[in-house]
């Protein structure tokens, strides 16, 4: 009797499952970083490689393509770039060999205050009164994201108390 | 003629076909096989006579120009394999005509196209104003193998209406992904009557456009369809510069010359203002209205006179321009400089001193999305730079229409 009851119950469960289409949960697939990203940017030297961007980097991309792209890239949304017109020639934004060596503070200062304030060319105008500090930080985050060779954030300086 | 500002052509380069040109008007790659020459000439002479609500502007072309343009379109822009695999038809029987007429109404053709005597069905498509608020349970997914949620439903329906409902009469559109996403977003936003709650008080109401063109200006403005590309106080297109403050920005005389012969200030632009062959009277009417009415509340062009600037100020301004601030990295004067900002060779003839001064103080106060950086100039520097820019003047050379047609034709011919 007891066994029969159990069998009926099991049948009932099976029928319910069949009706509502319940199914073992599919194994969670590995999340594609591009799907999880806010935005992406094609590697400037290899358009098949997409770089996923986080929130701040995606904001930086937006600012970059409105304000900076005209002189800091070789092709622009409008077509030709102003970069070849300028002497000294501005750095490409993905030029890691040049920009990775500079600190975030330095890049922030040169965008905020312009080239002339830091002894560089006055052709780089100051954007401190046009862009907000958050926008400037986001552009730097975007720069770091697309740098080639890739940017390695500096490690924390060793504590003076740590054992040598 | 800059037809490409609004119309596109398919161009094949290096095995890759893409559309080149604007998207305000229809693509014209094979239009020569579609239109007949008499209709085309009548259309180009006065588009409104055929389609009263068209956005196509009216060109003041001579008969000779009209002939050349229509010849170019009907001989060059043709379909090379037209009618190659279309079966020959017998002359139509009466019942076939009746069947076609029935299908024309039933399948919804009549909902968009007008034929005299054929009345479209009422409420042909369903009301979509509350689609964005629907539950998945209210939707019919049919046999479609898609996730049962609203976004998938809308996208599947837009991409292939028959996939979710075999009886759908909606036409199948070939969307590209950005358009598909944009339409989906718009449909999702339509959630029916808004809920009445305190939430409404948090929303900033959108400023309705109060712009109504008036007087003789309205007639000329309507004829040339200025609003198809330009925006006036919140009304109009966004292809070309917003003209809301044009009266504060540009000198009236410059406006007249520009309207009669548009010379682009930004040489890298591909989409440009067409040559409209305006009469002196039309150009004067438009320029007068723009100069008097379309003014910025804080920039009165009469408040500054070019005469108050001394040569010494202009000399200082030139130094600031070229050495301290290096404006030439983005602006061209004469033959050298960058092309991010507009060409300033004729800044004195083009811009009012009051506008230059206000612009140097704070560009974003006048045009909020301008990319010109706001600088920390002193008052003295602003006056000096204004004095220098006001001295810059250059003549405007008239365009030769016939030469341009030839150049355009040969260029497009080579491109195809």
Short mmCIF file of N, CA, C and O in Angstrom, two decimals, chain B residues 84-193:
data_model
loop_
_atom_site.label_atom_id
_atom_site.label_comp_id
_atom_site.label_asym_id
_atom_site.label_seq_id
_atom_site.Cartn_x
_atom_site.Cartn_y
_atom_site.Cartn_z
N UNK B 84 15.22 41.13 -65.90
CA UNK B 84 15.86 39.98 -66.53
C UNK B 84 15.15 38.67 -66.19
O UNK B 84 15.13 37.76 -66.99
N UNK B 85 14.56 38.56 -64.99
CA UNK B 85 13.88 37.30 -64.69
C UNK B 85 12.42 37.52 -64.30
O UNK B 85 11.92 36.90 -63.37
N UNK B 86 11.76 38.44 -64.97
CA UNK B 86 10.34 38.67 -64.73
C UNK B 86 9.55 37.97 -65.83
O UNK B 86 9.83 38.19 -67.01
N UNK B 87 8.59 37.11 -65.46
CA UNK B 87 7.83 36.41 -66.50
C UNK B 87 6.95 37.38 -67.30
O UNK B 87 6.50 38.40 -66.77
N UNK B 88 6.72 37.05 -68.54
CA UNK B 88 5.83 37.87 -69.39
C UNK B 88 4.39 37.67 -68.93
O UNK B 88 3.97 36.55 -68.63
N UNK B 89 3.63 38.74 -68.86
CA UNK B 89 2.25 38.63 -68.40
C UNK B 89 1.30 38.85 -69.57
O UNK B 89 1.58 39.63 -70.48
N UNK B 90 0.13 38.14 -69.48
CA UNK B 90 -0.92 38.40 -70.45
C UNK B 90 -1.63 39.68 -70.06
O UNK B 90 -1.54 40.11 -68.91
N UNK B 91 -2.37 40.28 -70.97
CA UNK B 91 -3.18 41.44 -70.59
C UNK B 91 -4.16 41.03 -69.49
O UNK B 91 -4.71 39.92 -69.54
N UNK B 92 -4.38 41.87 -68.47
CA UNK B 92 -5.18 41.47 -67.31
C UNK B 92 -6.65 41.27 -67.64
O UNK B 92 -7.22 42.02 -68.43
N UNK B 93 -7.26 40.23 -67.02
CA UNK B 93 -8.70 40.02 -67.14
C UNK B 93 -9.40 40.82 -66.07
O UNK B 93 -8.77 41.24 -65.09
N UNK B 94 -10.70 41.06 -66.24
CA UNK B 94 -11.46 41.86 -65.29
C UNK B 94 -11.40 41.30 -63.88
O UNK B 94 -11.23 42.03 -62.91
N UNK B 95 -11.55 39.94 -63.79
CA UNK B 95 -11.57 39.36 -62.43
C UNK B 95 -10.21 39.49 -61.76
O UNK B 95 -10.10 39.64 -60.55
N UNK B 96 -9.14 39.44 -62.59
CA UNK B 96 -7.81 39.64 -62.00
C UNK B 96 -7.68 41.04 -61.43
O UNK B 96 -7.10 41.25 -60.37
N UNK B 97 -8.23 42.00 -62.15
CA UNK B 97 -8.17 43.38 -61.67
C UNK B 97 -8.93 43.50 -60.36
O UNK B 97 -8.44 44.11 -59.39
N UNK B 98 -10.12 42.87 -60.29
CA UNK B 98 -10.90 42.91 -59.05
C UNK B 98 -10.15 42.24 -57.91
O UNK B 98 -10.11 42.75 -56.79
N UNK B 99 -9.51 41.09 -58.21
CA UNK B 99 -8.74 40.37 -57.20
C UNK B 99 -7.60 41.25 -56.68
O UNK B 99 -7.38 41.39 -55.47
N UNK B 100 -6.91 41.89 -57.59
CA UNK B 100 -5.80 42.78 -57.20
C UNK B 100 -6.28 43.91 -56.33
O UNK B 100 -5.67 44.26 -55.32
N UNK B 101 -7.44 44.46 -56.70
CA UNK B 101 -8.01 45.57 -55.93
C UNK B 101 -8.35 45.11 -54.51
O UNK B 101 -8.07 45.80 -53.53
N UNK B 102 -8.93 43.89 -54.42
CA UNK B 102 -9.27 43.34 -53.11
C UNK B 102 -8.01 43.14 -52.27
O UNK B 102 -7.95 43.53 -51.10
N UNK B 103 -6.98 42.55 -52.91
CA UNK B 103 -5.74 42.29 -52.17
C UNK B 103 -5.09 43.59 -51.71
O UNK B 103 -4.51 43.67 -50.63
N UNK B 104 -5.19 44.61 -52.55
CA UNK B 104 -4.58 45.91 -52.25
C UNK B 104 -5.13 46.46 -50.94
O UNK B 104 -4.41 47.01 -50.12
N UNK B 105 -6.45 46.25 -50.72
CA UNK B 105 -7.07 46.71 -49.48
C UNK B 105 -6.76 45.74 -48.35
O UNK B 105 -6.32 46.11 -47.27
N UNK B 106 -6.94 44.44 -48.65
CA UNK B 106 -6.86 43.44 -47.59
C UNK B 106 -5.44 43.34 -47.02
O UNK B 106 -5.24 43.18 -45.82
N UNK B 107 -4.44 43.41 -47.89
CA UNK B 107 -3.06 43.25 -47.43
C UNK B 107 -2.49 44.53 -46.85
O UNK B 107 -1.33 44.56 -46.43
N UNK B 108 -3.26 45.60 -46.88
CA UNK B 108 -2.80 46.79 -46.20
C UNK B 108 -2.07 47.79 -47.08
O UNK B 108 -1.61 48.81 -46.59
N UNK B 109 -1.92 47.52 -48.39
CA UNK B 109 -1.25 48.50 -49.26
C UNK B 109 -1.96 49.84 -49.15
O UNK B 109 -1.33 50.90 -49.13
N UNK B 110 -3.33 49.74 -49.09
CA UNK B 110 -4.13 50.97 -49.12
C UNK B 110 -3.96 51.79 -47.85
O UNK B 110 -4.34 52.96 -47.82
N UNK B 111 -3.39 51.17 -46.81
CA UNK B 111 -3.22 51.95 -45.57
C UNK B 111 -2.15 53.01 -45.71
O UNK B 111 -2.14 53.98 -44.98
N UNK B 112 -1.21 52.81 -46.63
CA UNK B 112 -0.16 53.81 -46.82
C UNK B 112 -0.28 54.51 -48.17
O UNK B 112 0.03 55.69 -48.28
N UNK B 113 -0.64 53.77 -49.21
CA UNK B 113 -0.70 54.37 -50.54
C UNK B 113 -2.12 54.79 -50.86
O UNK B 113 -3.08 54.10 -50.53
N UNK B 114 -2.22 55.93 -51.54
CA UNK B 114 -3.55 56.42 -51.89
C UNK B 114 -3.83 56.14 -53.36
O UNK B 114 -3.00 56.43 -54.22
N UNK B 115 -4.97 55.54 -53.64
CA UNK B 115 -5.47 55.49 -55.01
C UNK B 115 -6.89 56.02 -54.94
O UNK B 115 -7.67 55.59 -54.08
N UNK B 116 -7.20 56.94 -55.81
CA UNK B 116 -8.52 57.55 -55.74
C UNK B 116 -9.60 56.48 -55.89
O UNK B 116 -9.53 55.64 -56.78
N UNK B 117 -10.60 56.49 -55.01
CA UNK B 117 -11.69 55.53 -55.12
C UNK B 117 -11.48 54.26 -54.33
O UNK B 117 -12.37 53.44 -54.25
N UNK B 118 -10.26 54.05 -53.80
CA UNK B 118 -10.01 52.85 -53.00
C UNK B 118 -9.91 53.26 -51.55
O UNK B 118 -9.03 54.05 -51.19
N UNK B 119 -10.83 52.77 -50.71
CA UNK B 119 -10.83 53.20 -49.31
C UNK B 119 -10.14 52.16 -48.44
O UNK B 119 -10.48 50.98 -48.49
N UNK B 120 -9.16 52.59 -47.64
CA UNK B 120 -8.45 51.64 -46.78
C UNK B 120 -9.36 51.15 -45.66
O UNK B 120 -10.32 51.81 -45.28
N UNK B 121 -9.01 49.97 -45.11
CA UNK B 121 -9.73 49.48 -43.94
C UNK B 121 -9.43 50.38 -42.74
O UNK B 121 -8.32 50.86 -42.59
N UNK B 122 -10.44 50.56 -41.91
CA UNK B 122 -10.24 51.35 -40.69
C UNK B 122 -9.46 50.52 -39.66
O UNK B 122 -9.62 49.32 -39.60
N UNK B 123 -8.62 51.19 -38.86
CA UNK B 123 -7.86 50.53 -37.78
C UNK B 123 -7.18 49.26 -38.28
O UNK B 123 -7.36 48.17 -37.74
N UNK B 124 -6.41 49.39 -39.33
CA UNK B 124 -5.80 48.23 -39.97
C UNK B 124 -4.81 47.53 -39.02
O UNK B 124 -4.90 46.35 -38.77
N UNK B 125 -3.86 48.30 -38.50
CA UNK B 125 -2.90 47.72 -37.54
C UNK B 125 -3.41 47.92 -36.13
O UNK B 125 -4.19 48.84 -35.86
N UNK B 126 -2.99 47.05 -35.20
CA UNK B 126 -3.46 47.21 -33.82
C UNK B 126 -2.84 48.43 -33.15
O UNK B 126 -1.78 48.90 -33.56
N UNK B 127 -3.52 48.92 -32.13
CA UNK B 127 -3.02 50.04 -31.36
C UNK B 127 -1.80 49.59 -30.54
O UNK B 127 -1.87 48.59 -29.82
N UNK B 128 -0.69 50.31 -30.68
CA UNK B 128 0.53 49.88 -29.98
C UNK B 128 0.85 50.75 -28.77
O UNK B 128 1.90 50.59 -28.17
N UNK B 129 -0.06 51.67 -28.43
CA UNK B 129 0.33 52.66 -27.44
C UNK B 129 0.54 52.06 -26.06
O UNK B 129 1.13 52.70 -25.20
N UNK B 130 0.08 50.81 -25.82
CA UNK B 130 0.31 50.21 -24.51
C UNK B 130 1.16 48.95 -24.61
O UNK B 130 1.24 48.17 -23.67
N UNK B 131 1.84 48.76 -25.76
CA UNK B 131 2.59 47.52 -25.97
C UNK B 131 3.69 47.33 -24.92
O UNK B 131 3.90 46.23 -24.42
N UNK B 132 4.37 48.44 -24.57
CA UNK B 132 5.50 48.34 -23.66
C UNK B 132 5.11 47.87 -22.27
O UNK B 132 5.95 47.45 -21.48
N UNK B 133 3.82 47.95 -21.92
CA UNK B 133 3.39 47.54 -20.59
C UNK B 133 2.81 46.14 -20.56
O UNK B 133 2.30 45.70 -19.53
N UNK B 134 2.87 45.41 -21.69
CA UNK B 134 2.23 44.10 -21.74
C UNK B 134 3.04 43.03 -21.04
O UNK B 134 4.27 43.07 -21.01
N UNK B 135 2.33 42.04 -20.52
CA UNK B 135 2.98 40.88 -19.94
C UNK B 135 3.21 39.85 -21.03
O UNK B 135 2.47 39.79 -22.01
N UNK B 136 4.21 38.99 -20.82
CA UNK B 136 4.48 37.96 -21.82
C UNK B 136 3.26 37.06 -22.01
O UNK B 136 3.02 36.54 -23.09
N UNK B 137 2.44 36.90 -20.93
CA UNK B 137 1.28 36.02 -21.03
C UNK B 137 0.22 36.56 -21.99
O UNK B 137 -0.63 35.84 -22.46
N UNK B 138 0.26 37.87 -22.25
CA UNK B 138 -0.73 38.46 -23.15
C UNK B 138 -0.30 38.37 -24.61
O UNK B 138 -1.02 38.82 -25.49
N UNK B 139 0.91 37.88 -24.85
CA UNK B 139 1.42 37.89 -26.22
C UNK B 139 1.27 36.52 -26.85
O UNK B 139 1.31 35.49 -26.18
N UNK B 140 1.17 36.54 -28.18
CA UNK B 140 1.02 35.30 -28.91
C UNK B 140 2.36 34.97 -29.57
O UNK B 140 2.82 35.72 -30.44
N UNK B 141 3.00 33.88 -29.13
CA UNK B 141 4.32 33.58 -29.66
C UNK B 141 4.28 32.59 -30.81
O UNK B 141 5.26 32.40 -31.50
N UNK B 142 3.14 31.93 -31.01
CA UNK B 142 3.03 30.98 -32.10
C UNK B 142 4.07 29.88 -31.98
O UNK B 142 4.37 29.41 -30.89
N UNK B 143 4.63 29.51 -33.12
CA UNK B 143 5.59 28.41 -33.11
C UNK B 143 7.02 28.92 -32.97
O UNK B 143 7.97 28.15 -33.08
N UNK B 144 7.17 30.22 -32.75
CA UNK B 144 8.52 30.78 -32.75
C UNK B 144 9.33 30.23 -31.59
O UNK B 144 8.85 30.16 -30.45
N UNK B 145 10.58 29.82 -31.88
CA UNK B 145 11.45 29.30 -30.84
C UNK B 145 12.27 30.45 -30.27
O UNK B 145 13.44 30.61 -30.59
N UNK B 146 11.62 31.27 -29.48
CA UNK B 146 12.32 32.41 -28.89
C UNK B 146 11.96 32.47 -27.42
O UNK B 146 10.94 31.91 -27.01
N UNK B 147 12.79 33.13 -26.60
CA UNK B 147 12.44 33.29 -25.20
C UNK B 147 11.11 34.02 -25.07
O UNK B 147 10.84 34.95 -25.83
N UNK B 148 10.26 33.57 -24.13
CA UNK B 148 8.95 34.19 -24.00
C UNK B 148 9.03 35.44 -23.15
O UNK B 148 8.69 35.44 -21.98
N UNK B 149 9.56 36.51 -23.74
CA UNK B 149 9.49 37.79 -23.06
C UNK B 149 9.24 38.87 -24.09
O UNK B 149 9.31 38.65 -25.30
N UNK B 150 8.92 40.06 -23.60
CA UNK B 150 8.44 41.12 -24.49
C UNK B 150 9.50 41.55 -25.50
O UNK B 150 9.20 41.76 -26.68
N UNK B 151 10.75 41.65 -25.04
CA UNK B 151 11.81 42.15 -25.94
C UNK B 151 11.99 41.18 -27.11
O UNK B 151 12.01 41.59 -28.28
N UNK B 152 12.08 39.88 -26.80
CA UNK B 152 12.26 38.90 -27.87
C UNK B 152 11.06 38.93 -28.81
O UNK B 152 11.21 38.79 -30.02
N UNK B 153 9.87 39.10 -28.22
CA UNK B 153 8.67 39.13 -29.05
C UNK B 153 8.72 40.28 -30.04
O UNK B 153 8.51 40.11 -31.23
N UNK B 154 9.03 41.47 -29.51
CA UNK B 154 9.04 42.65 -30.40
C UNK B 154 10.09 42.48 -31.49
O UNK B 154 9.82 42.73 -32.67
N UNK B 155 11.27 42.00 -31.11
CA UNK B 155 12.33 41.89 -32.11
C UNK B 155 11.98 40.83 -33.16
O UNK B 155 12.20 41.04 -34.35
N UNK B 156 11.40 39.69 -32.72
CA UNK B 156 11.04 38.65 -33.68
C UNK B 156 9.95 39.15 -34.61
O UNK B 156 9.97 38.93 -35.82
N UNK B 157 8.99 39.86 -34.03
CA UNK B 157 7.87 40.39 -34.83
C UNK B 157 8.38 41.40 -35.86
O UNK B 157 7.93 41.40 -37.01
N UNK B 158 9.33 42.25 -35.44
CA UNK B 158 9.84 43.26 -36.37
C UNK B 158 10.68 42.61 -37.46
O UNK B 158 10.62 43.00 -38.63
N UNK B 159 11.47 41.61 -37.08
CA UNK B 159 12.38 41.00 -38.05
C UNK B 159 11.62 40.16 -39.06
O UNK B 159 11.90 40.20 -40.25
N UNK B 160 10.66 39.36 -38.55
CA UNK B 160 9.88 38.53 -39.45
C UNK B 160 8.50 38.32 -38.83
O UNK B 160 8.30 37.42 -38.02
N UNK B 161 7.53 39.17 -39.19
CA UNK B 161 6.21 39.13 -38.55
C UNK B 161 5.57 37.75 -38.60
O UNK B 161 4.88 37.34 -37.67
N UNK B 162 5.83 37.00 -39.69
CA UNK B 162 5.17 35.71 -39.85
C UNK B 162 5.69 34.69 -38.84
O UNK B 162 5.01 33.72 -38.52
N UNK B 163 6.89 34.90 -38.29
CA UNK B 163 7.46 33.91 -37.38
C UNK B 163 6.63 33.77 -36.11
O UNK B 163 6.59 32.70 -35.52
N UNK B 164 5.99 34.84 -35.64
CA UNK B 164 5.19 34.73 -34.42
C UNK B 164 3.71 34.57 -34.73
O UNK B 164 2.95 34.12 -33.89
N UNK B 165 3.29 34.99 -35.93
CA UNK B 165 1.89 34.88 -36.27
C UNK B 165 1.77 34.62 -37.77
O UNK B 165 1.97 35.52 -38.57
N UNK B 166 1.47 33.36 -38.15
CA UNK B 166 1.48 33.01 -39.58
C UNK B 166 0.50 33.85 -40.40
O UNK B 166 0.67 33.98 -41.60
N UNK B 167 -0.50 34.44 -39.74
CA UNK B 167 -1.49 35.21 -40.50
C UNK B 167 -1.16 36.70 -40.53
O UNK B 167 -1.98 37.50 -40.98
N UNK B 168 0.03 37.08 -40.05
CA UNK B 168 0.35 38.50 -39.95
C UNK B 168 0.36 39.15 -41.33
O UNK B 168 0.85 38.57 -42.29
N UNK B 169 -0.18 40.36 -41.41
CA UNK B 169 -0.19 41.07 -42.69
C UNK B 169 0.88 42.16 -42.71
O UNK B 169 1.05 42.86 -43.69
N UNK B 170 1.55 42.29 -41.58
CA UNK B 170 2.57 43.34 -41.48
C UNK B 170 3.71 43.02 -42.45
O UNK B 170 4.13 41.89 -42.58
N UNK B 171 4.21 44.04 -43.18
CA UNK B 171 5.30 43.77 -44.11
C UNK B 171 6.60 43.45 -43.38
O UNK B 171 6.79 43.83 -42.22
N UNK B 172 7.46 42.71 -44.08
CA UNK B 172 8.75 42.37 -43.48
C UNK B 172 9.76 43.43 -43.89
O UNK B 172 9.98 43.67 -45.06
N UNK B 173 10.33 44.09 -42.88
CA UNK B 173 11.28 45.15 -43.16
C UNK B 173 12.68 44.60 -43.03
O UNK B 173 12.93 43.70 -42.24
N UNK B 174 13.63 45.15 -43.79
CA UNK B 174 15.02 44.73 -43.56
C UNK B 174 15.69 45.79 -42.70
O UNK B 174 16.20 46.78 -43.20
N UNK B 175 15.61 45.57 -41.41
CA UNK B 175 16.20 46.52 -40.47
C UNK B 175 17.68 46.25 -40.37
O UNK B 175 18.11 45.12 -40.52
N UNK B 176 18.46 47.28 -40.02
CA UNK B 176 19.79 46.99 -39.52
C UNK B 176 19.71 46.98 -38.00
O UNK B 176 18.72 47.42 -37.42
N UNK B 177 20.74 46.45 -37.36
CA UNK B 177 20.64 46.21 -35.92
C UNK B 177 20.36 47.49 -35.12
O UNK B 177 19.48 47.49 -34.26
N UNK B 178 21.09 48.61 -35.40
CA UNK B 178 20.80 49.81 -34.61
C UNK B 178 19.34 50.27 -34.76
O UNK B 178 18.71 50.67 -33.78
N UNK B 179 18.80 50.21 -35.99
CA UNK B 179 17.41 50.64 -36.18
C UNK B 179 16.46 49.71 -35.43
O UNK B 179 15.50 50.16 -34.79
N UNK B 180 16.74 48.41 -35.51
CA UNK B 180 15.89 47.44 -34.84
C UNK B 180 15.88 47.71 -33.33
O UNK B 180 14.82 47.74 -32.70
N UNK B 181 17.07 47.95 -32.79
CA UNK B 181 17.16 48.24 -31.35
C UNK B 181 16.41 49.53 -31.02
O UNK B 181 15.72 49.61 -30.01
N UNK B 182 16.55 50.53 -31.89
CA UNK B 182 15.91 51.81 -31.60
C UNK B 182 14.38 51.67 -31.61
O UNK B 182 13.70 52.19 -30.73
N UNK B 183 13.86 50.94 -32.60
CA UNK B 183 12.40 50.77 -32.67
C UNK B 183 11.92 49.96 -31.47
O UNK B 183 10.89 50.28 -30.86
N UNK B 184 12.68 48.91 -31.11
CA UNK B 184 12.30 48.12 -29.94
C UNK B 184 12.25 49.00 -28.70
O UNK B 184 11.29 48.95 -27.91
N UNK B 185 13.27 49.84 -28.53
CA UNK B 185 13.31 50.72 -27.37
C UNK B 185 12.10 51.63 -27.35
O UNK B 185 11.45 51.82 -26.31
N UNK B 186 11.77 52.18 -28.53
CA UNK B 186 10.62 53.09 -28.59
C UNK B 186 9.34 52.37 -28.23
O UNK B 186 8.51 52.89 -27.47
N UNK B 187 9.18 51.13 -28.74
CA UNK B 187 7.95 50.38 -28.44
C UNK B 187 7.89 50.04 -26.95
O UNK B 187 6.82 50.11 -26.33
N UNK B 188 9.04 49.66 -26.39
CA UNK B 188 9.05 49.33 -24.96
C UNK B 188 8.68 50.53 -24.11
O UNK B 188 8.14 50.39 -23.01
N UNK B 189 8.99 51.72 -24.62
CA UNK B 189 8.72 52.92 -23.81
C UNK B 189 7.23 53.27 -23.84
O UNK B 189 6.78 54.07 -23.04
N UNK B 190 6.46 52.69 -24.78
CA UNK B 190 5.06 53.06 -24.89
C UNK B 190 4.23 52.20 -23.96
O UNK B 190 3.82 51.10 -24.31
N UNK B 191 4.02 52.69 -22.76
CA UNK B 191 3.39 51.88 -21.75
C UNK B 191 1.95 52.29 -21.51
O UNK B 191 1.39 52.05 -20.45
N UNK B 192 1.34 52.94 -22.47
CA UNK B 192 -0.05 53.32 -22.31
C UNK B 192 -0.19 54.56 -21.44
O UNK B 192 0.76 55.32 -21.26
N UNK B 193 -1.39 54.75 -20.91
CA UNK B 193 -1.65 55.94 -20.11
C UNK B 193 -0.71 55.97 -18.90
O UNK B 193 -0.53 54.95 -18.23
#
